Each structure stands twice: as C-alpha cells, then as structure tokens.
C-alpha cells in the first residue's frame, strides 16, 4: 500500500476538529469554539484521559484524512489543545491507497 | 504520552499507583514481614522476553530475581482446588497464619472491577479477614482502564462473590497462562483447579530462570525484539494480545523511576535522563494500541512502532549509568 502525500489540513480546520472532539470527549455542552487554545487537556474544563486521547487521535486521522507522524508518541507531552492541534497540523494528508 | 502525567515529577508523586495488580498487592502482603518491599520490587525491575508456546507467543519476565522469594528461605507457590469448602478452609488457615492471603481473581468476575464480564485477565488481590460469612478484600490496584479509572477496593464480599471472583469467566488464553506462569519474574508451575492462591513454602518453585540464550535478557535487545514483533501486527493481528504485557513493563519501569526519584537525590542531568525515560515508557503502550487500531482500520504502522521502541531503547540507554549508580541495575545473565 502506498499513499500520495500532499499538504495537510489548514490550521483552522484542525483546531475546529480538535476542539469539537475534546468537548465531546469531556461531555461538555458548550460551544467548542469557546475553548481556549491553551486549555489543558486534563484540567479544570477538559477531562481527557490517555484512553480518550487515543480515541481522538484515531478519529482525527479519519475525519481529516491525515496520517499522523510516526514520531507522534516520541518525546511529546500533549498538555493543551494547541499541543494536540499542532501535531495534527503537521500530519500528512493522504489521498488514498494506490 | 499521557496528557499530564508524563513528567518525572508527576511520576514521583504517582508512586505505587503505577504498580501492577500483583506488585501492588504483593507489596501490601510483604509489609508485615519485610522492611522495604517496595524497594525490593523497584530494584527487581527488568524486561526480558522469550518465544513461547503456542507459536508466535511471547513470555515476559519483569523481575531480575524472583518476587516470590520471601527472603527467609521461603517462596510463594501457587496452590489450587476446585472444591469451595477446601478453598475456604485454606484461605482461613493462611489468613490466620500470615494475616492475609494473595488470591488469583479475574478482571471480569470481580464485583469491584470495571472490566467487561468476559474479561479473563488474571488479577491478584489480597484477602485479609473472614467474619460472618464475608471476606475482607484489600485490592490496592489502581489504573486507568478502557471502562474508566479503576480505584483501589477495600471492602467485604460474600463467599459467593469471592468464589465467583476467583473463577475465570472463560478458558484462559495463551497470554493469560504465560502471565500467570511468569508473574514472579521466573517461571513457576500453575496447578490445575478452578481456584488458585499463593502460599509460602520452603522449596523454590522456579522451573525456568530467564537467562540467555533462550531468553533475550539484555534490555536493549529485548526492546529491539519487541519493536520488530509488534511492527508486524498487520501480518499477525493476534500479537496485540501481548500489548498488556508491554503495559505491565511500562508500569514497572515507571514505578522504578518514581522510586528512584523519591529516594535518591539526582542532579539535573540525571533527572533529565530519567524524565526522558518516563516520557518514553508512558507513550509506548498508547502507541501500540494506536498501531493495533490502525491495523484494524487497514492502516499498517510498522515504522511508528519501531520509532517508538527505538526512542525508548535510547532513553533507557541514557538511564543505565544512573540506574547503576543508585543500585537499580542488574548484571545481564
């Protein structure tokens, strides 16, 4: 299986998707756009466990048609919404199997 | 890659919360007779792997010397029966003699567990008293499970609930049998019978002490072997059955580093090396679950797995001098 890498999704699209998912995962009934970029993933507002984060990464790959980088689990600490969105923004968009 | 616990400071604060079910409850069991059971467990931590039966299975050894060795010429042995009255008499006898007894339970059949009822993963818990037809359970294990955070449990259960907790919900799978057999770090016999518990006895039950050449006991080589093994999950999806064994290795190593940070004064460079290892171990299980889920979605991620294990091996390599300096490293045999 090979894929054709092209530019990843734009920053705003990624942040919108990330905030929607963290709000859902934390069972919040607020406007996802109201969540600050620097909000902690596991803090006063958001309650994202490692299990929840894993599920979100999978959903983000599917929803944004991206492939997260092979080093996503190496040396990273994802504390905030922006940390997560930055990783996804750097992902490579896939255009399908060849 | 946990969101907020992937720092050395957080791990130090976590302490015993990173122990597995056996080590958490064994530490409590040994508290009555040993001065520093947590120190002994922390200094025992290692990772060795071996090909096992059935084909394509792996056995894991997490301890460089047997945790079942009680230090006074006595060793913990599995005992078993399928007869409830005999079970209850033996548990009573052990509680009377030692103050508690470690019993084998199963994640899905414990009334206090969040796991799915069909989950046959073996578990160890401590029974500390028997009165009025009820048994007092002290289960120190805590972890974040797929179903949610599993807190420690301290409470009374009926005889029926205890017997149910000690009954596997279905036949054990290879990874479960291997885990039971190697739970002390050395291989021991696990007798047949519905109900199992641990009793001290005079003879050493070890039937196989992990050492080269059959076992990969050098940690760097073991990590390399695991990276290659899990990188091929797209060709061998059943290998995901052993992700929980890597989780156990991660928990043990995180506990070792927590113990090191709590009991030894490390300088900045040493603390940085430990923090990097903590981050690496914290991410490894999640990366394997991600890779397994990716395989299930038709996306093989072999290089993600080898990247993670390569980084972990490098982080561990940097920590070896620190571990040696403070007595947490074992000679490779």
Coordinates of C-alpha atoms in Angstrom, one line a residue:
Chain A
X1 CA 0.0 0.0 0.0
X2 CA 1.4 3.4 -0.9
X3 CA -0.1 6.8 -0.4
X4 CA 0.4 10.1 -2.1
X5 CA 1.4 12.8 0.4
X6 CA 0.1 16.2 -0.1
X7 CA -0.2 19.3 2.1
X8 CA -2.0 18.7 5.4
X9 CA -5.2 20.4 6.5
X10 CA -5.1 24.1 7.3
X11 CA -4.6 25.2 10.9
X12 CA -8.2 26.5 11.4
X13 CA -9.7 23.2 10.2
X14 CA -7.6 21.2 12.6
X15 CA -8.3 23.4 15.6
X16 CA -12.0 23.3 14.9
X17 CA -11.9 19.5 14.7
X18 CA -9.8 19.2 17.8
X19 CA -12.0 21.4 19.9
X20 CA -15.1 19.6 18.8
X21 CA -13.7 16.3 19.8
X22 CA -12.3 17.4 23.1
X23 CA -15.6 19.0 24.0
X24 CA -17.4 15.7 23.1
X25 CA -14.9 13.6 25.0
X26 CA -15.2 15.8 28.1
X27 CA -19.0 15.6 27.7
X28 CA -19.3 19.4 27.6
X29 CA -22.3 21.1 26.2
X30 CA -20.5 24.4 25.3
X31 CA -19.6 25.9 22.0
X32 CA -16.3 24.2 21.2
X33 CA -15.0 27.5 19.8
X34 CA -15.2 28.9 23.3
X35 CA -12.4 26.5 24.4
X36 CA -9.1 28.4 24.6
X37 CA -6.2 27.1 22.6
X38 CA -4.1 26.8 25.7
X39 CA -6.7 24.9 27.7
X40 CA -5.2 21.9 29.4
X41 CA -6.5 18.6 28.1
X42 CA -6.7 17.2 31.6
X43 CA -7.6 20.2 33.7
X44 CA -10.5 22.2 35.2
X45 CA -12.5 22.3 32.0
X46 CA -11.5 19.3 29.9
X47 CA -11.1 15.8 31.2
X48 CA -9.2 13.9 28.5
X49 CA -7.6 10.6 29.7
X50 CA -4.9 8.8 27.8
X51 CA -7.6 6.4 26.6
X52 CA -9.7 9.3 25.4
X53 CA -6.8 10.9 23.7
X54 CA -6.1 7.7 21.8
X55 CA -9.6 7.5 20.5
X56 CA -9.4 11.2 19.5
X57 CA -6.2 10.6 17.5
X58 CA -7.9 7.8 15.6
X59 CA -11.0 9.9 14.9
X60 CA -8.8 12.9 13.8
X61 CA -7.0 10.7 11.3
X62 CA -10.3 9.5 9.8
X63 CA -12.1 12.9 9.9
X64 CA -9.3 14.9 8.4
X65 CA -7.9 12.1 6.1
X66 CA -4.5 12.6 7.5
X67 CA -1.7 10.2 8.7
X68 CA -0.3 11.2 12.0
X69 CA 3.6 11.2 12.0
X70 CA 5.5 8.1 13.1
X71 CA 7.1 10.0 15.9
X72 CA 3.8 11.2 17.4
X73 CA 4.5 9.2 20.5
X74 CA 8.2 10.0 20.9
X75 CA 9.3 12.7 23.3
X76 CA 6.0 14.6 23.2
X77 CA 3.9 15.7 26.1
X78 CA 0.5 16.9 25.0
X79 CA -0.7 19.2 27.7
X80 CA -3.0 21.6 25.8
X81 CA -5.5 21.8 23.0
X82 CA -2.8 23.6 20.9
X83 CA -0.2 20.9 21.6
X84 CA -2.6 18.3 20.1
X85 CA -3.7 20.5 17.2
X86 CA 0.0 21.3 16.3
X87 CA 0.7 17.6 16.0
X88 CA -2.3 17.0 13.8
X89 CA -1.5 20.1 11.7
X90 CA 1.9 18.7 10.9
X91 CA 0.4 15.4 9.7
X92 CA 0.4 14.4 6.1
X93 CA -2.8 14.3 4.2
X94 CA -3.4 11.1 2.4
X95 CA -5.2 10.9 -0.9
X96 CA -6.0 7.2 -0.8
X97 CA -4.4 3.9 -1.5
X98 CA -2.6 3.2 -4.7
Chain B
X1 CA 2.1 10.0 26.0
X2 CA -0.4 10.7 28.8
X3 CA -1.6 14.2 28.9
X4 CA -0.5 15.3 32.2
X5 CA 1.5 12.6 33.9
X6 CA 4.4 12.3 31.5
X7 CA 6.9 14.1 33.7
X8 CA 9.3 12.7 36.2
X9 CA 7.8 14.9 39.0
X10 CA 4.3 13.6 38.3
X11 CA 5.5 10.0 38.3
X12 CA 7.3 10.5 41.6
X13 CA 4.0 11.7 43.0
X14 CA 2.2 8.7 41.5
X15 CA 4.3 6.3 43.5
X16 CA 2.7 3.0 43.9
X17 CA -0.2 3.9 41.6
X18 CA 2.0 2.6 38.8
X19 CA 2.3 -0.9 40.2
X20 CA 0.5 -3.8 38.6
X21 CA -2.0 -5.9 40.4
X22 CA 0.5 -8.4 41.7
X23 CA 3.2 -6.0 42.7
X24 CA 0.7 -3.6 44.4
X25 CA -0.9 -6.3 46.4
X26 CA 2.3 -8.3 47.0
X27 CA 3.9 -5.1 48.5
X28 CA 1.0 -5.0 51.0
X29 CA 1.3 -8.7 51.7
X30 CA 5.0 -8.4 52.4
X31 CA 4.6 -5.3 54.5
X32 CA 4.0 -7.5 57.6
X33 CA 7.4 -9.3 57.2
X34 CA 9.7 -7.1 55.2
X35 CA 11.3 -3.7 56.0
X36 CA 11.2 -2.4 52.4
X37 CA 9.1 -4.5 50.0
X38 CA 8.6 -1.5 47.6
X39 CA 12.4 -1.0 47.4
X40 CA 12.9 -4.7 46.6
X41 CA 10.3 -4.6 43.9
X42 CA 11.7 -1.3 42.4
X43 CA 15.2 -2.8 42.3
X44 CA 14.0 -6.0 40.7
X45 CA 12.5 -4.4 37.6
X46 CA 13.9 -5.5 34.3
X47 CA 12.5 -6.6 30.9
X48 CA 13.3 -9.9 29.3
X49 CA 11.3 -11.8 26.6
X50 CA 11.3 -15.3 25.2
X51 CA 9.5 -17.1 22.4
X52 CA 6.7 -19.2 24.0
X53 CA 4.1 -21.7 23.1
X54 CA 1.8 -21.6 21.2
X55 CA 3.8 -20.3 18.2
X56 CA 4.2 -16.6 17.9
X57 CA 3.6 -16.1 21.6
X58 CA 5.9 -14.2 23.9
X59 CA 6.7 -14.8 27.6
X60 CA 7.8 -11.7 29.6
X61 CA 10.0 -11.6 32.7
X62 CA 9.6 -8.3 34.6
X63 CA 11.8 -9.0 37.6
X64 CA 15.5 -9.9 37.6
X65 CA 15.1 -12.0 40.8
X66 CA 12.0 -13.8 41.9
X67 CA 9.5 -11.7 43.7
X68 CA 8.1 -15.0 45.1
X69 CA 11.3 -15.4 47.2
X70 CA 10.3 -14.2 50.6
X71 CA 13.8 -13.8 51.8
X72 CA 13.7 -16.2 54.7
X73 CA 14.2 -19.4 52.7
X74 CA 10.6 -19.5 51.8
X75 CA 8.9 -19.0 48.5
X76 CA 5.4 -18.2 47.3
X77 CA 3.8 -21.2 45.5
X78 CA 0.5 -21.4 43.6
X79 CA -2.0 -23.7 45.2
X80 CA -5.3 -24.7 43.8
X81 CA -8.5 -26.6 44.3
X82 CA -11.9 -26.9 42.6
X83 CA -13.6 -27.6 46.0
X84 CA -15.1 -24.5 47.6
X85 CA -15.1 -25.8 51.2
X86 CA -11.4 -26.7 50.9
X87 CA -10.7 -23.3 49.3
X88 CA -12.4 -21.5 52.2
X89 CA -10.5 -23.6 54.8
X90 CA -7.2 -22.9 53.2
X91 CA -7.8 -19.2 52.9
X92 CA -8.9 -19.1 56.6
X93 CA -5.7 -21.0 57.5
X94 CA -3.5 -18.6 55.6
X95 CA -5.2 -15.5 57.0
X96 CA -4.8 -16.9 60.5
X97 CA -1.1 -17.7 60.0
X98 CA 0.0 -14.7 57.9
X99 CA -2.6 -12.1 58.3
X100 CA -3.6 -12.2 54.7
X101 CA -3.5 -14.3 51.6
X102 CA -3.0 -13.4 47.9
X103 CA -5.6 -15.0 45.7
X104 CA -5.9 -15.2 41.9
X105 CA -9.0 -13.4 40.6
X106 CA -10.1 -12.4 37.2
X107 CA -10.8 -8.9 35.9
X108 CA -14.3 -9.7 34.6
X109 CA -15.6 -11.6 37.6
X110 CA -14.6 -9.3 40.4
X111 CA -17.6 -7.4 41.8
X112 CA -15.5 -4.3 42.3
X113 CA -14.0 -4.3 38.8
X114 CA -15.0 -2.0 35.9
X115 CA -13.8 -4.6 33.4
X116 CA -16.2 -6.4 31.0
X117 CA -17.7 -9.6 32.5
X118 CA -16.0 -11.8 29.9
X119 CA -12.5 -10.3 30.6
X120 CA -10.4 -13.3 31.8
X121 CA -7.3 -11.3 32.5
X122 CA -5.8 -12.8 35.7
X123 CA -5.6 -10.5 38.7
X124 CA -4.1 -10.8 42.2
X125 CA -5.8 -9.4 45.2
X126 CA -5.4 -9.7 49.0
X127 CA -8.0 -11.2 51.3
X128 CA -7.3 -10.0 54.9
X129 CA -10.2 -11.3 57.1
X130 CA -13.1 -13.7 57.3
X131 CA -16.1 -13.0 59.5
X132 CA -19.8 -13.8 59.4
X133 CA -19.6 -15.5 56.1
X134 CA -18.0 -12.5 54.5
X135 CA -14.4 -11.9 53.3
X136 CA -12.5 -8.6 53.5
X137 CA -10.8 -7.8 50.3
X138 CA -7.9 -5.3 50.1
X139 CA -7.1 -4.6 46.4
X140 CA -4.6 -1.9 46.1
X141 CA -4.5 -2.0 42.3
X142 CA -5.5 1.2 40.5
X143 CA -5.3 2.0 36.8
X144 CA -7.0 3.8 34.0
X145 CA -8.9 1.1 32.2
X146 CA -10.9 1.4 28.9
X147 CA -14.0 1.5 31.0
X148 CA -12.7 4.3 33.3
X149 CA -10.5 4.8 36.3
X150 CA -10.3 1.6 38.5
X151 CA -9.9 2.8 42.1
X152 CA -8.5 0.6 44.9
X153 CA -11.1 -1.5 46.7
X154 CA -11.3 -2.2 50.4
X155 CA -14.4 -3.9 51.5
X156 CA -16.3 -7.0 52.4
X157 CA -17.7 -9.5 49.9
X158 CA -19.8 -12.6 50.3
X159 CA -18.3 -16.1 50.0
X160 CA -20.3 -16.5 46.7
X161 CA -18.8 -13.3 45.3
X162 CA -15.3 -14.3 46.4
X163 CA -15.6 -17.7 44.7
X164 CA -17.0 -16.0 41.6
X165 CA -14.1 -13.5 41.5
X166 CA -11.7 -16.5 41.7
X167 CA -13.4 -18.3 38.8
X168 CA -12.2 -17.5 35.2
X169 CA -15.2 -16.4 33.1
X170 CA -13.8 -18.5 30.2
X171 CA -10.8 -20.6 29.4
X172 CA -7.6 -18.7 29.8
X173 CA -5.9 -17.5 26.6
X174 CA -2.2 -18.1 26.0
X175 CA -1.1 -14.6 27.1
X176 CA -3.0 -15.1 30.4
X177 CA -1.4 -18.5 31.1
X178 CA 2.0 -17.1 30.3
X179 CA 1.4 -14.1 32.5
X180 CA 0.5 -16.3 35.5
X181 CA 3.4 -18.6 34.9
X182 CA 6.0 -15.8 34.8
X183 CA 4.4 -13.5 37.3
X184 CA 7.3 -13.6 39.8
X185 CA 9.9 -13.0 37.0
X186 CA 10.8 -16.7 36.9
X187 CA 8.7 -19.5 35.6
X188 CA 6.7 -21.5 38.1
X189 CA 4.1 -24.2 37.7
X190 CA 0.5 -23.2 37.8
X191 CA -1.6 -26.1 39.0
X192 CA -5.0 -27.0 37.6
X193 CA -8.1 -26.3 39.5
X194 CA -10.7 -23.6 39.5
X195 CA -9.5 -21.6 42.4
X196 CA -5.8 -20.5 42.9
X197 CA -4.0 -18.7 45.6
X198 CA -0.4 -18.2 46.9
X199 CA 1.1 -19.9 49.9
X200 CA 4.6 -19.7 51.4
X201 CA 6.6 -22.9 51.3
X202 CA 10.2 -24.0 51.8
X203 CA 11.2 -25.2 48.4
X204 CA 11.9 -22.9 45.4
X205 CA 9.1 -23.4 42.8
X206 CA 11.1 -21.9 39.9
X207 CA 11.2 -24.2 36.9
X208 CA 12.9 -21.8 34.5
X209 CA 15.1 -18.9 35.4
X210 CA 15.2 -16.5 32.5
X211 CA 18.8 -16.2 31.2
X212 CA 20.4 -16.3 27.8
X213 CA 20.5 -17.8 25.2
X214 CA 16.8 -18.8 25.1
X215 CA 15.7 -15.6 26.7
X216 CA 16.6 -12.1 25.5
X217 CA 17.7 -10.6 28.8
X218 CA 19.6 -7.6 27.5
X219 CA 17.1 -4.8 27.7
X220 CA 18.2 -3.0 24.5
X221 CA 17.9 -6.3 22.6
X222 CA 14.6 -7.1 24.3
X223 CA 13.2 -3.7 23.2
X224 CA 14.5 -4.2 19.7
X225 CA 12.9 -7.6 19.6
X226 CA 9.6 -6.2 20.8
X227 CA 9.7 -3.4 18.2
X228 CA 10.2 -5.9 15.4
X229 CA 7.4 -8.2 16.8
X230 CA 4.8 -5.5 17.1
X231 CA 5.8 -3.8 13.9
X232 CA 4.4 -6.8 12.1
X233 CA 0.9 -6.7 13.7
X234 CA -0.6 -6.0 10.3
X235 CA 0.6 -9.5 9.3
X236 CA -0.1 -11.0 12.8
X237 CA -3.0 -9.2 14.3
X238 CA -3.1 -11.7 17.3
X239 CA 0.2 -10.1 18.5
X240 CA -2.0 -7.3 20.0
X241 CA -2.8 -9.9 22.8
X242 CA 0.6 -9.1 24.3
X243 CA 0.2 -5.3 24.4
X244 CA -0.9 -5.7 28.0
X245 CA 2.4 -7.3 28.8
X246 CA 4.2 -4.2 27.5
X247 CA 1.8 -2.1 29.6
X248 CA 2.9 -4.1 32.6
X249 CA 6.6 -3.5 31.7
X250 CA 5.8 0.2 31.4
X251 CA 4.1 0.3 34.8
X252 CA 7.0 -1.5 36.4
X253 CA 9.6 0.9 34.9
X254 CA 7.5 3.9 35.8
X255 CA 7.4 2.7 39.3
X256 CA 11.1 2.1 39.4
X257 CA 11.8 5.6 38.3
X258 CA 9.3 7.0 40.7
X259 CA 11.1 5.1 43.5
X260 CA 14.5 6.3 42.3
X261 CA 13.3 10.0 42.2
X262 CA 11.7 9.7 45.6
X263 CA 14.6 8.0 47.4
X264 CA 17.8 9.3 45.7
X265 CA 19.0 12.9 45.1
X266 CA 19.6 13.2 41.4
X267 CA 21.4 16.0 39.7
X268 CA 20.0 17.9 36.8
X269 CA 21.4 15.7 34.0
X270 CA 20.4 12.5 35.7
X271 CA 16.9 13.9 36.3
X272 CA 16.6 14.8 32.6
X273 CA 17.6 11.3 31.6
X274 CA 15.0 9.8 33.9
X275 CA 12.3 12.3 32.7
X276 CA 13.0 11.2 29.1
X277 CA 12.7 7.6 30.0
X278 CA 9.5 8.2 31.9
X279 CA 8.1 10.0 28.8
X280 CA 9.2 7.2 26.6
X281 CA 7.6 4.5 28.7
X282 CA 4.4 6.5 29.1
X283 CA 3.9 6.6 25.4
X284 CA 4.8 3.0 24.4
X285 CA 1.5 1.3 25.4
X286 CA -0.6 4.0 23.8
X287 CA 1.5 3.8 20.6
X288 CA 0.9 0.0 20.4
X289 CA -2.9 0.5 20.9
X290 CA -2.8 3.1 18.2
X291 CA -0.9 0.8 15.9
X292 CA -3.3 -2.0 16.6
X293 CA -6.3 0.2 16.0
X294 CA -4.7 1.4 12.8
X295 CA -4.2 -2.2 11.6
X296 CA -7.9 -2.8 12.3
X297 CA -8.7 0.2 10.1
X298 CA -6.4 -1.1 7.3
X299 CA -3.5 1.2 8.1
X300 CA -0.4 -0.6 8.9
X301 CA 2.0 1.5 11.0
X302 CA 5.2 -0.6 11.3
X303 CA 7.6 2.4 11.3
X304 CA 5.6 4.1 14.1
X305 CA 6.2 1.0 16.3
X306 CA 9.9 0.7 15.5
X307 CA 10.3 4.5 16.0
X308 CA 8.7 4.3 19.5
X309 CA 10.8 1.3 20.6
X310 CA 13.9 2.9 19.2
X311 CA 13.3 6.0 21.1
X312 CA 12.6 4.0 24.3
X313 CA 15.8 2.0 23.9
X314 CA 17.8 5.2 23.5
X315 CA 16.1 6.8 26.6
X316 CA 16.8 3.6 28.6
X317 CA 20.4 3.5 27.4
X318 CA 20.9 7.0 28.7
X319 CA 19.5 6.0 32.1
X320 CA 21.7 2.9 32.6
X321 CA 24.5 4.9 34.3
X322 CA 22.0 6.5 36.6
X323 CA 20.5 3.1 37.5
X324 CA 23.9 1.6 38.1
X325 CA 24.9 4.5 40.4
X326 CA 21.9 4.0 42.7
X327 CA 21.7 0.2 42.7
X328 CA 18.7 -0.2 40.3
X329 CA 20.6 -2.1 37.6
X330 CA 21.2 -5.8 37.3
X331 CA 24.1 -7.6 35.5
X332 CA 22.8 -9.3 32.3
X333 CA 23.0 -13.1 32.7

